[in-house]
mmCIF file of N, CA, C and O in Angstrom:
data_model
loop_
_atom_site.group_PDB
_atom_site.id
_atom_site.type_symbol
_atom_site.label_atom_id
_atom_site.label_comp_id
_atom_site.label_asym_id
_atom_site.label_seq_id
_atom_site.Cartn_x
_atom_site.Cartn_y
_atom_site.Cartn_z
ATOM 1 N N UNK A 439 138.387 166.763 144.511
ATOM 2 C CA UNK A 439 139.698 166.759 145.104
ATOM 3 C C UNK A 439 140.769 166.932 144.027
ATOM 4 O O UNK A 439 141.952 167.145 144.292
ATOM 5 N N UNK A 440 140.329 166.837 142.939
ATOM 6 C CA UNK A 440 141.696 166.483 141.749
ATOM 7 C C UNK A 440 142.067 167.724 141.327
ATOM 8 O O UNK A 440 143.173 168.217 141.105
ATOM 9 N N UNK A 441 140.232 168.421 141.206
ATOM 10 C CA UNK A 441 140.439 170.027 140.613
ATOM 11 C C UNK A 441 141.148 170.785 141.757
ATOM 12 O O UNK A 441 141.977 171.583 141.320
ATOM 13 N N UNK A 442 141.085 170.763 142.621
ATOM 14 C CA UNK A 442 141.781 171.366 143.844
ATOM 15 C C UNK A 442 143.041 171.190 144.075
ATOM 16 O O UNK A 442 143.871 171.992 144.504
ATOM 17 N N UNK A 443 143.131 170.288 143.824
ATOM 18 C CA UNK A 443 144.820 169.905 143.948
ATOM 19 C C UNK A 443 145.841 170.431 142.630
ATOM 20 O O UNK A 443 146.965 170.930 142.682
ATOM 21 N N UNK A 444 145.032 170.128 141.524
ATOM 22 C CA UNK A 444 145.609 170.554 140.245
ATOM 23 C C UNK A 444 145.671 172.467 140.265
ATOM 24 O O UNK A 444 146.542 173.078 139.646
ATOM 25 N N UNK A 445 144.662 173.112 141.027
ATOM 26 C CA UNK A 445 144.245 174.406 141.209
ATOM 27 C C UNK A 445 145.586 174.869 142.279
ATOM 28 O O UNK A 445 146.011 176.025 142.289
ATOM 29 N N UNK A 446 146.129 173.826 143.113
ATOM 30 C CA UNK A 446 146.960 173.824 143.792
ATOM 31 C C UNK A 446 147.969 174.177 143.924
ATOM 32 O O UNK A 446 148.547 174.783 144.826
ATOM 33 N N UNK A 447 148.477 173.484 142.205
ATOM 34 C CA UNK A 447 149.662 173.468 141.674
ATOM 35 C C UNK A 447 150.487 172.280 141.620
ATOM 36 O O UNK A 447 151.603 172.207 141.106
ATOM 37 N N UNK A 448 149.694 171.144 142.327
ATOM 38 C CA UNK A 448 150.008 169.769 142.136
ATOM 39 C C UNK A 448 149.993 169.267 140.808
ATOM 40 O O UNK A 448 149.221 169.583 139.902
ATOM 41 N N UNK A 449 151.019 168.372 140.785
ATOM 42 C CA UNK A 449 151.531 167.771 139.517
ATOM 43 C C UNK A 449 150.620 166.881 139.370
ATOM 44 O O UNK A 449 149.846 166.654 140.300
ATOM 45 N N UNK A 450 150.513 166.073 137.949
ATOM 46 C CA UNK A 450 149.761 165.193 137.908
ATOM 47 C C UNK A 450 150.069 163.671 138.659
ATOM 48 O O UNK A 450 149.237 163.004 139.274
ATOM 49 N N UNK A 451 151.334 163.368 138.453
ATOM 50 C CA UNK A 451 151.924 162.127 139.581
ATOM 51 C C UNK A 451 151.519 162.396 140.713
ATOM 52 O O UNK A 451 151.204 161.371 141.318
ATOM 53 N N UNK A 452 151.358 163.473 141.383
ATOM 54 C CA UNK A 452 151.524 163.668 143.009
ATOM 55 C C UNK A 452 150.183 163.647 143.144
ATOM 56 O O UNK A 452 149.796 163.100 144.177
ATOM 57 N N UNK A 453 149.180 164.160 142.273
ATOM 58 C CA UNK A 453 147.799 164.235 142.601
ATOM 59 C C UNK A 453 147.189 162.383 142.164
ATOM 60 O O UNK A 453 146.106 162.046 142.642
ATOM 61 N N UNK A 454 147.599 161.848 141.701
ATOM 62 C CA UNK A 454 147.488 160.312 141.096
ATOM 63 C C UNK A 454 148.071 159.455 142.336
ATOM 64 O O UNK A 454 147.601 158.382 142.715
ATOM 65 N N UNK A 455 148.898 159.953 142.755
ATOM 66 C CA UNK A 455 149.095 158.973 143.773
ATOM 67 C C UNK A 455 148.420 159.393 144.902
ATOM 68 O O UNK A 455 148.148 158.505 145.711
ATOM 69 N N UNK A 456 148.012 160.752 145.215
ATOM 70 C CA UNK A 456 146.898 161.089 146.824
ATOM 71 C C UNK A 456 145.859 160.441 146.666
ATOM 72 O O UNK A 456 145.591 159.764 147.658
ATOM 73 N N UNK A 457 144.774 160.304 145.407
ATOM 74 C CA UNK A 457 143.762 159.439 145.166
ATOM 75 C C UNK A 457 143.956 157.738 144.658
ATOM 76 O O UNK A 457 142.995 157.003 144.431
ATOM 77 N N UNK A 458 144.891 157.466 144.584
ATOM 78 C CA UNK A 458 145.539 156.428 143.361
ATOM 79 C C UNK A 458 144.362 156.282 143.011
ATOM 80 O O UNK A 458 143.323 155.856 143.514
ATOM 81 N N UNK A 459 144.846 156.911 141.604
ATOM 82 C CA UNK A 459 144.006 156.625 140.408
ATOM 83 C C UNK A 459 145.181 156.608 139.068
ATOM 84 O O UNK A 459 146.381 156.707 139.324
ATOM 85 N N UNK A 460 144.801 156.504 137.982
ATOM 86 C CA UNK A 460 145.815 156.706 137.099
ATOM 87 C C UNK A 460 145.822 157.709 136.482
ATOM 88 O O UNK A 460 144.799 158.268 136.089
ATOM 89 N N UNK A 461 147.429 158.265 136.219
ATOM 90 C CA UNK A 461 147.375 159.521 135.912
ATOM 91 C C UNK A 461 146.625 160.447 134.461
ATOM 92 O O UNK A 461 146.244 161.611 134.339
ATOM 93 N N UNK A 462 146.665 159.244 133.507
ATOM 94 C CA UNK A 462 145.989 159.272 132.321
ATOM 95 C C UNK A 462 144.151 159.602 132.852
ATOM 96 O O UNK A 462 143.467 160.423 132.240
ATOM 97 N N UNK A 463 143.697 158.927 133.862
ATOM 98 C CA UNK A 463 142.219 159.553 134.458
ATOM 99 C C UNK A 463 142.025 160.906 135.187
ATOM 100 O O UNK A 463 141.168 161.789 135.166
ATOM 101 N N UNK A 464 143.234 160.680 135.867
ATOM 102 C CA UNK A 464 143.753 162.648 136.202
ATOM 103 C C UNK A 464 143.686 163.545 135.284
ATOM 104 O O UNK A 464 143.047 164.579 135.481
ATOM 105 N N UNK A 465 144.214 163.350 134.336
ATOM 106 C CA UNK A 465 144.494 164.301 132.879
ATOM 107 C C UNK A 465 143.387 164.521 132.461
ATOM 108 O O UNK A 465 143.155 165.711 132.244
ATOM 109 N N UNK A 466 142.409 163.654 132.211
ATOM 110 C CA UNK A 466 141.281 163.952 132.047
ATOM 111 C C UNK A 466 140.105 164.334 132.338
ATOM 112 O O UNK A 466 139.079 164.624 131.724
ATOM 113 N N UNK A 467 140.578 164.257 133.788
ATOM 114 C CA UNK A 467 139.089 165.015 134.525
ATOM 115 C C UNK A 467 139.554 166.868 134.759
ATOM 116 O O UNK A 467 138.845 167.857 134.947
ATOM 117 N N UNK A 468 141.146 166.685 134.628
ATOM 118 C CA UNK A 468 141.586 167.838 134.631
ATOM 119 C C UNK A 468 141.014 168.800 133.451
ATOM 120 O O UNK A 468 140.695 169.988 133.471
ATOM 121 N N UNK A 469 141.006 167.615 132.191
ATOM 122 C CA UNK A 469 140.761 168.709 130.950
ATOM 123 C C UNK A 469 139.299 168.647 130.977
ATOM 124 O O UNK A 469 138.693 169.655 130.613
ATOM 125 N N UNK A 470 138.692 167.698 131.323
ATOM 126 C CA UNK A 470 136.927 168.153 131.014
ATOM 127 C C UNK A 470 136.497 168.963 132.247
ATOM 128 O O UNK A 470 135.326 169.315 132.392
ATOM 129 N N UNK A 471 137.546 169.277 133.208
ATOM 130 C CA UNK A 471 136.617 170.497 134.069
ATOM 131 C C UNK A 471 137.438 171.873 133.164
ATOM 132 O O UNK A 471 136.690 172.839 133.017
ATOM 133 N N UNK A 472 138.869 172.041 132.562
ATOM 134 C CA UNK A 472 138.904 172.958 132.087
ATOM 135 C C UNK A 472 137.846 173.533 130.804
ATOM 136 O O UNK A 472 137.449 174.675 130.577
ATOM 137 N N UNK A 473 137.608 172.368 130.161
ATOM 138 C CA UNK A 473 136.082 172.351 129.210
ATOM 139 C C UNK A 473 135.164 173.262 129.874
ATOM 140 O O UNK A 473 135.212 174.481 130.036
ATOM 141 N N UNK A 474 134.189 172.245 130.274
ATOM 142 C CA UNK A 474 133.104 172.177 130.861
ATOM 143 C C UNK A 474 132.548 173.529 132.354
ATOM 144 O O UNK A 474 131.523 174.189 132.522
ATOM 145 N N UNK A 475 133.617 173.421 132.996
ATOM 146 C CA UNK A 475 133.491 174.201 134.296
ATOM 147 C C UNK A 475 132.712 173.141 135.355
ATOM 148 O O UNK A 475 132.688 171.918 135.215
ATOM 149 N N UNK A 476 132.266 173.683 136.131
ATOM 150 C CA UNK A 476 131.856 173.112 137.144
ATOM 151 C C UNK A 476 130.297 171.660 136.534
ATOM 152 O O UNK A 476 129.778 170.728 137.148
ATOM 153 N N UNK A 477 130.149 172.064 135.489
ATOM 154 C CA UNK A 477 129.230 171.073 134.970
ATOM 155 C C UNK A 477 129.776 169.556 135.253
ATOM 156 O O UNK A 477 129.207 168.501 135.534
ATOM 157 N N UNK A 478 131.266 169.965 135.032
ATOM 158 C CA UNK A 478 132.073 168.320 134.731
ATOM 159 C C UNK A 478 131.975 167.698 135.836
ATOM 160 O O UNK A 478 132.146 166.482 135.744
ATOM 161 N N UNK A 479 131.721 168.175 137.026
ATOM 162 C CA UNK A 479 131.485 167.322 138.597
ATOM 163 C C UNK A 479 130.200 167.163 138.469
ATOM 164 O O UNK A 479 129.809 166.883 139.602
ATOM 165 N N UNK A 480 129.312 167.176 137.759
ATOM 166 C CA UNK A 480 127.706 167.250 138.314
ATOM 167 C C UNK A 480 127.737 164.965 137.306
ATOM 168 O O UNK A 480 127.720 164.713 136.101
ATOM 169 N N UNK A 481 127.768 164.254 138.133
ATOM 170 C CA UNK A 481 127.300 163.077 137.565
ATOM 171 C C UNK A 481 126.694 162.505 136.653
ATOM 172 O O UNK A 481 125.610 162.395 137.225
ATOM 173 N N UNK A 482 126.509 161.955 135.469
ATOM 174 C CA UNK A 482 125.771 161.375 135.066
ATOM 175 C C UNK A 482 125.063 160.380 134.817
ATOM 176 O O UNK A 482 124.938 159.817 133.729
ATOM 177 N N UNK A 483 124.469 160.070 136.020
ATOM 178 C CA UNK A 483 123.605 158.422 136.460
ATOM 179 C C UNK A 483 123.166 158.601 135.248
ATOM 180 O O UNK A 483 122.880 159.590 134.575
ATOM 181 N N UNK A 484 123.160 156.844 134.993
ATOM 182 C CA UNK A 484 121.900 156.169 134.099
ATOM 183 C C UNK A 484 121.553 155.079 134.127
ATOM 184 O O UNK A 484 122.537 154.382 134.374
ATOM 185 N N UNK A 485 120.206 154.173 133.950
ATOM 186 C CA UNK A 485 119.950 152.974 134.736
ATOM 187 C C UNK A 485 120.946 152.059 133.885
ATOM 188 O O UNK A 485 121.666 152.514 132.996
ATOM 189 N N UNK A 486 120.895 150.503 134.319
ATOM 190 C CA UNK A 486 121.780 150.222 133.418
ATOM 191 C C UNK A 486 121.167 148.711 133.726
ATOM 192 O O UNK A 486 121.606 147.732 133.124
#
């Protein structure tokens, strides 16, 4: 939802407050899918 919204043209405040999350966690999922590509949604479980 974040990449979509940011793909959107949504700001980072406006997309932080549709999920409330913080915008500093926005920024960053923003930049590791610009990284990564679609890898950055694939999870990484681990037992714990």
């Amino acid at each position: 939802m974040v990449v979509l919204a940011s793909a959107g043209g949504n700001t980072v405040p406006a997309i932080a407050r549709l999920v409330q999350a913080d915008e500093d966690t926005i920024r960053q999922v923003i930049h590791r899918f610009n990284e990564m590509g679609m890898a950055s949604l694939d999870p990484q479980w681990a037992g714990g």
